[in-house]
Amino acid sequence: MNLRALVSVTGKPGLFKLVGQNKGGFILETLDQAKIKSVVSLSSTKMATLEDITIYGEEEEIRLLDIFETIKEKGITLPDTKSDGTVLRDFFREVAPGHDESRVYTSDIKKIITWYNIIKEFPLFEEEAPAPLM
């Protein structure tokens, strides 16, 4: 799974593809059919690549990429994001055992489910991740 170019932007719903950089900041493109491009400045906006996002764990942090791989490999059916909190938590215990239940909120689980549903249709989902940059 190659998530290197996919980013989450604080305050904006959904995911974006990082397509370039200019003097004003980073150029992002929506992942929907519209392919709307926008420029975000790091001085006023926080963004994180999905590859770098981790979830609080009891012992150590759990990479989002590992959670996505678990869902994909096990063929786990995702619960609806409107499901009861207990259903969502049970699902997350299966895909992210050892997560810190006091610091991983239901809203976090919903966001991860939403992101997975967005990226599972893209070719990047089946690609191998490129080697880490040195």
Coordinates of N, CA and C in Angstrom, one line a residue:
M1 N 0.8 -1.2 0.0 CA 0.0 0.0 0.0 C 0.9 1.2 0.0
N2 N 0.7 2.1 -1.0 CA 1.5 3.3 -1.1 C 0.7 4.5 -0.7
L3 N 0.9 5.0 0.5 CA 0.2 6.2 1.0 C 1.0 7.4 1.0
R4 N 2.2 7.4 0.4 CA 3.1 8.5 0.6 C 2.5 9.9 0.1
A5 N 1.8 9.9 -0.9 CA 1.3 11.2 -1.5 C 0.0 11.6 -0.9
L6 N -0.7 10.8 -0.1 CA -2.0 11.1 0.5 C -1.8 11.8 1.8
V7 N -2.6 12.9 1.9 CA -2.5 13.7 3.2 C -3.9 14.0 3.7
S8 N -3.8 14.3 5.0 CA -5.0 14.8 5.8 C -4.7 16.2 6.2
V9 N -5.7 17.1 6.0 CA -5.5 18.5 6.3 C -6.4 18.8 7.4
T10 N -5.8 19.4 8.5 CA -6.6 19.8 9.7 C -7.7 20.8 9.2
G11 N -8.9 20.5 9.7 CA -10.0 21.4 9.4 C -10.7 21.2 8.0
K12 N -10.2 20.3 7.2 CA -10.8 20.0 5.9 C -11.2 18.5 5.9
P13 N -12.5 18.2 5.5 CA -12.9 16.8 5.4 C -12.2 16.1 4.3
G14 N -12.1 14.8 4.4 CA -11.6 13.9 3.4 C -10.1 13.9 3.3
L15 N -9.6 13.4 2.2 CA -8.2 13.2 2.0 C -7.8 13.9 0.7
F16 N -6.5 14.2 0.6 CA -6.0 15.0 -0.6 C -4.7 14.3 -1.1
K17 N -4.4 14.5 -2.4 CA -3.2 14.0 -2.9 C -2.3 15.2 -3.1
L18 N -1.1 15.1 -2.6 CA 0.0 16.1 -2.7 C 0.5 16.0 -4.1
V19 N 0.3 17.1 -4.9 CA 0.8 17.1 -6.3 C 1.9 18.0 -6.6
G20 N 2.3 18.9 -5.7 CA 3.4 19.8 -5.9 C 3.6 20.8 -4.9
Q21 N 4.5 21.7 -5.1 CA 4.8 22.8 -4.2 C 5.2 24.0 -5.0
N22 N 4.7 25.2 -4.4 CA 5.1 26.4 -5.0 C 5.5 27.4 -3.9
K23 N 5.7 28.7 -4.2 CA 6.1 29.6 -3.1 C 5.1 29.8 -2.0
G24 N 3.8 29.6 -2.4 CA 2.7 29.8 -1.4 C 2.5 28.6 -0.5
G25 N 3.0 27.5 -0.9 CA 2.8 26.3 0.0 C 2.7 25.0 -0.9
F26 N 1.9 24.1 -0.4 CA 1.8 22.8 -1.1 C 0.5 22.8 -1.9
I27 N 0.6 22.2 -3.1 CA -0.6 22.1 -4.0 C -1.2 20.7 -3.7
L28 N -2.5 20.8 -3.4 CA -3.2 19.6 -3.0 C -4.4 19.4 -4.0
E29 N -4.7 18.1 -4.3 CA -5.8 17.8 -5.2 C -6.8 16.9 -4.5
T30 N -8.1 17.2 -4.6 CA -9.1 16.3 -3.9 C -9.1 15.0 -4.6
L31 N -9.5 14.0 -3.9 CA -9.5 12.6 -4.4 C -10.8 12.2 -5.1
D32 N -11.8 13.2 -5.1 CA -13.0 12.9 -5.8 C -13.0 13.1 -7.3
Q33 N -14.1 13.0 -7.9 CA -14.1 13.2 -9.4 C -13.8 14.6 -9.8
A34 N -14.1 15.6 -9.0 CA -13.8 17.0 -9.4 C -12.4 17.3 -9.5
K35 N -11.5 16.6 -8.8 CA -10.0 16.9 -8.8 C -9.7 18.4 -8.6
I36 N -10.3 19.0 -7.6 CA -10.1 20.4 -7.3 C -8.8 20.6 -6.7
K37 N -8.0 21.5 -7.2 CA -6.7 21.8 -6.7 C -6.7 23.0 -5.8
S38 N -6.0 23.0 -4.7 CA -5.9 24.2 -3.8 C -4.4 24.2 -3.3
V39 N -4.1 25.4 -2.8 CA -2.7 25.6 -2.2 C -2.9 25.8 -0.7
V40 N -2.2 25.1 0.1 CA -2.2 25.3 1.5 C -0.8 25.7 2.0
S41 N -0.8 26.6 3.0 CA 0.4 27.1 3.5 C 0.7 26.4 4.9
L42 N 1.9 25.9 5.1 CA 2.2 25.2 6.3 C 2.2 26.2 7.5
S43 N 2.3 27.5 7.2 CA 2.3 28.4 8.3 C 0.9 28.6 8.9
S44 N -0.1 28.3 8.2 CA -1.5 28.4 8.7 C -2.3 27.1 8.7
T45 N -1.7 26.1 8.2 CA -2.4 24.8 8.1 C -1.6 23.6 8.5
K46 N -2.1 22.7 9.2 CA -1.4 21.5 9.6 C -1.9 20.4 8.6
M47 N -0.9 19.6 8.2 CA -1.3 18.4 7.3 C -0.3 17.3 7.7
A48 N -0.7 16.1 7.4 CA 0.1 14.9 7.7 C -0.1 13.9 6.6
T49 N 0.9 13.2 6.2 CA 0.8 12.1 5.2 C 0.2 10.9 6.0
L50 N -0.6 10.2 5.3 CA -1.2 9.0 5.9 C -0.1 8.0 6.4
E51 N 1.0 8.0 5.6 CA 2.1 7.1 5.9 C 2.7 7.4 7.3
D52 N 2.6 8.7 7.7 CA 3.3 9.1 9.0 C 2.3 9.1 10.2
I53 N 1.1 8.9 10.0 CA 0.1 8.9 11.1 C 0.2 7.7 11.9
T54 N 0.2 7.9 13.2 CA 0.1 6.7 14.1 C -1.0 6.9 15.1
I55 N -1.4 5.8 15.7 CA -2.5 5.7 16.7 C -1.8 5.4 18.0
Y56 N -2.4 6.0 19.1 CA -1.9 5.7 20.4 C -2.0 4.2 20.8
G57 N -0.9 3.6 21.2 CA -0.9 2.3 21.7 C -0.6 2.2 23.2
E58 N -1.0 1.1 23.8 CA -0.7 0.9 25.2 C 0.9 0.8 25.4
E59 N 1.5 0.1 24.5 CA 3.0 -0.1 24.6 C 3.7 0.8 23.7
E60 N 3.3 0.8 22.4 CA 4.0 1.6 21.4 C 2.9 2.1 20.4
E61 N 3.3 3.1 19.6 CA 2.3 3.6 18.7 C 2.1 2.6 17.6
I62 N 0.9 2.6 17.0 CA 0.5 1.7 15.9 C 0.3 2.6 14.7
R63 N 1.0 2.2 13.6 CA 1.0 2.9 12.4 C -0.4 2.7 11.7
L64 N -0.9 3.8 11.1 CA -2.1 3.7 10.4 C -2.0 2.8 9.2
L65 N -0.9 2.8 8.6 CA -0.6 1.8 7.5 C -0.8 0.4 7.9
D66 N -0.4 0.0 9.1 CA -0.5 -1.3 9.6 C -2.0 -1.7 9.8
I67 N -2.8 -0.7 10.3 CA -4.2 -0.9 10.5 C -4.9 -1.2 9.2
F68 N -4.6 -0.3 8.2 CA -5.1 -0.5 6.8 C -4.7 -1.9 6.3
E69 N -3.5 -2.3 6.4 CA -3.0 -3.6 5.9 C -3.8 -4.7 6.6
T70 N -4.0 -4.6 7.9 CA -4.8 -5.6 8.6 C -6.2 -5.8 8.1
I71 N -6.9 -4.6 7.9 CA -8.2 -4.6 7.3 C -8.2 -5.3 5.9
K72 N -7.3 -4.9 5.1 CA -7.2 -5.4 3.8 C -6.9 -6.9 3.7
E73 N -5.9 -7.4 4.5 CA -5.5 -8.8 4.5 C -6.5 -9.7 5.1
K74 N -7.2 -9.3 6.1 CA -8.2 -10.1 6.8 C -9.6 -10.0 6.1
G75 N -9.7 -9.1 5.2 CA -11.0 -8.9 4.5 C -12.1 -8.5 5.5
I76 N -11.8 -7.7 6.4 CA -12.7 -7.4 7.5 C -13.7 -6.4 6.9
T77 N -15.0 -6.7 7.2 CA -16.1 -5.8 6.8 C -16.1 -4.6 7.7
L78 N -16.1 -3.4 7.2 CA -16.0 -2.2 8.0 C -17.4 -1.9 8.5
P79 N -17.5 -1.5 9.8 CA -18.8 -1.0 10.3 C -19.2 0.3 9.7
D80 N -20.4 0.7 9.7 CA -20.9 2.0 9.3 C -20.4 3.0 10.3
T81 N -20.0 4.2 9.8 CA -19.5 5.2 10.7 C -20.6 5.7 11.7
K82 N -21.8 5.4 11.4 CA -22.9 5.8 12.2 C -23.3 4.7 13.2
S83 N -22.5 3.7 13.3 CA -22.8 2.6 14.2 C -22.5 3.0 15.6
D84 N -23.1 2.2 16.5 CA -22.9 2.5 18.0 C -21.4 2.4 18.3
G85 N -21.1 3.2 19.3 CA -19.7 3.3 19.8 C -19.1 1.9 20.2
T86 N -19.9 1.0 20.7 CA -19.5 -0.3 21.1 C -19.1 -1.1 19.9
V87 N -19.9 -1.0 18.8 CA -19.6 -1.7 17.6 C -18.3 -1.2 17.0
L88 N -18.1 0.1 17.0 CA -16.9 0.7 16.4 C -15.6 0.3 17.3
R89 N -15.8 0.3 18.6 CA -14.7 -0.1 19.4 C -14.3 -1.6 19.3
D90 N -15.3 -2.4 19.2 CA -15.0 -3.9 18.9 C -14.3 -4.1 17.6
F91 N -14.7 -3.4 16.6 CA -14.0 -3.4 15.3 C -12.6 -3.0 15.5
F92 N -12.3 -1.9 16.2 CA -11.0 -1.4 16.3 C -10.1 -2.3 17.2
R93 N -10.7 -3.0 18.1 CA -9.9 -4.0 18.9 C -9.4 -5.1 18.0
E94 N -10.2 -5.4 17.0 CA -9.8 -6.5 16.1 C -8.6 -6.0 15.1
V95 N -8.7 -4.8 14.6 CA -7.8 -4.3 13.6 C -6.6 -3.6 14.2
A96 N -6.7 -3.1 15.5 CA -5.6 -2.4 16.1 C -5.5 -2.9 17.6
P97 N -5.2 -4.2 17.8 CA -5.1 -4.7 19.2 C -4.0 -3.9 19.9
G98 N -4.2 -3.6 21.1 CA -3.2 -2.9 21.9 C -3.3 -1.4 21.8
H99 N -4.4 -0.9 21.1 CA -4.5 0.6 21.1 C -4.9 1.1 22.4
D100 N -4.6 2.3 22.7 CA -4.9 2.9 24.0 C -6.4 3.4 24.0
E101 N -7.3 2.6 24.6 CA -8.7 3.0 24.5 C -9.1 4.3 25.2
S102 N -8.2 4.8 26.1 CA -8.5 6.0 26.7 C -8.1 7.2 25.9
R103 N -7.2 7.0 24.9 CA -6.8 8.1 24.1 C -7.2 8.0 22.6
V104 N -7.7 6.9 22.2 CA -8.3 6.7 20.8 C -9.8 6.8 20.9
Y105 N -10.3 7.9 20.4 CA -11.7 8.2 20.5 C -12.5 7.6 19.4
T106 N -13.9 7.5 19.6 CA -14.8 7.0 18.6 C -14.6 7.8 17.3
S107 N -14.5 9.2 17.5 CA -14.3 10.0 16.3 C -13.1 9.6 15.5
D108 N -12.0 9.2 16.2 CA -10.8 8.8 15.5 C -11.1 7.5 14.7
I109 N -11.8 6.6 15.3 CA -12.2 5.3 14.6 C -13.0 5.6 13.4
K110 N -14.0 6.5 13.5 CA -14.8 6.9 12.4 C -14.0 7.5 11.2
K111 N -13.0 8.3 11.6 CA -12.2 9.0 10.6 C -11.3 7.9 9.9
I112 N -10.8 6.9 10.6 CA -10.0 5.9 10.0 C -10.9 5.0 9.0
I113 N -12.1 4.7 9.4 CA -13.0 4.0 8.5 C -13.3 4.8 7.3
T114 N -13.6 6.1 7.4 CA -13.9 6.9 6.3 C -12.7 7.0 5.4
W115 N -11.5 7.2 5.9 CA -10.3 7.2 5.1 C -10.1 5.9 4.3
Y116 N -10.3 4.8 5.0 CA -10.1 3.5 4.3 C -11.1 3.4 3.2
N117 N -12.3 3.8 3.4 CA -13.3 3.7 2.3 C -13.0 4.6 1.1
I118 N -12.3 5.7 1.4 CA -11.9 6.6 0.3 C -10.7 6.0 -0.5
I119 N -9.7 5.4 0.2 CA -8.5 5.0 -0.6 C -8.6 3.6 -1.2
K120 N -9.5 2.8 -0.7 CA -9.6 1.4 -1.2 C -9.8 1.2 -2.7
E121 N -10.4 2.3 -3.3 CA -10.7 2.2 -4.7 C -9.6 2.7 -5.6
F122 N -8.5 3.3 -5.0 CA -7.4 3.9 -5.8 C -6.3 2.9 -6.1
P123 N -5.6 3.1 -7.2 CA -4.5 2.2 -7.6 C -3.4 2.2 -6.5
L124 N -3.2 3.3 -5.8 CA -2.2 3.4 -4.7 C -2.4 2.3 -3.7
F125 N -3.6 1.9 -3.5 CA -4.0 0.9 -2.5 C -3.3 -0.4 -2.8
E126 N -3.1 -0.7 -4.0 CA -2.5 -2.0 -4.4 C -1.0 -1.9 -4.7
E127 N -0.5 -0.7 -4.8 CA 0.9 -0.5 -5.1 C 1.8 -0.8 -3.9
E128 N 3.0 -1.2 -4.1 CA 4.0 -1.4 -3.0 C 4.5 0.0 -2.6
A129 N 4.7 0.2 -1.3 CA 5.2 1.4 -0.9 C 6.7 1.6 -1.4
P130 N 7.0 2.8 -1.8 CA 8.4 3.0 -2.3 C 9.4 2.9 -1.1
A131 N 10.6 2.7 -1.4 CA 11.6 2.6 -0.3 C 11.7 4.0 0.4
P132 N 12.0 4.0 1.7 CA 12.1 5.2 2.5 C 13.2 6.1 1.9
L133 N 12.9 7.4 1.9 CA 13.9 8.4 1.4 C 15.0 8.5 2.5
M134 N 16.2 8.6 2.0 CA 17.4 8.7 2.9 C 17.9 10.1 2.9

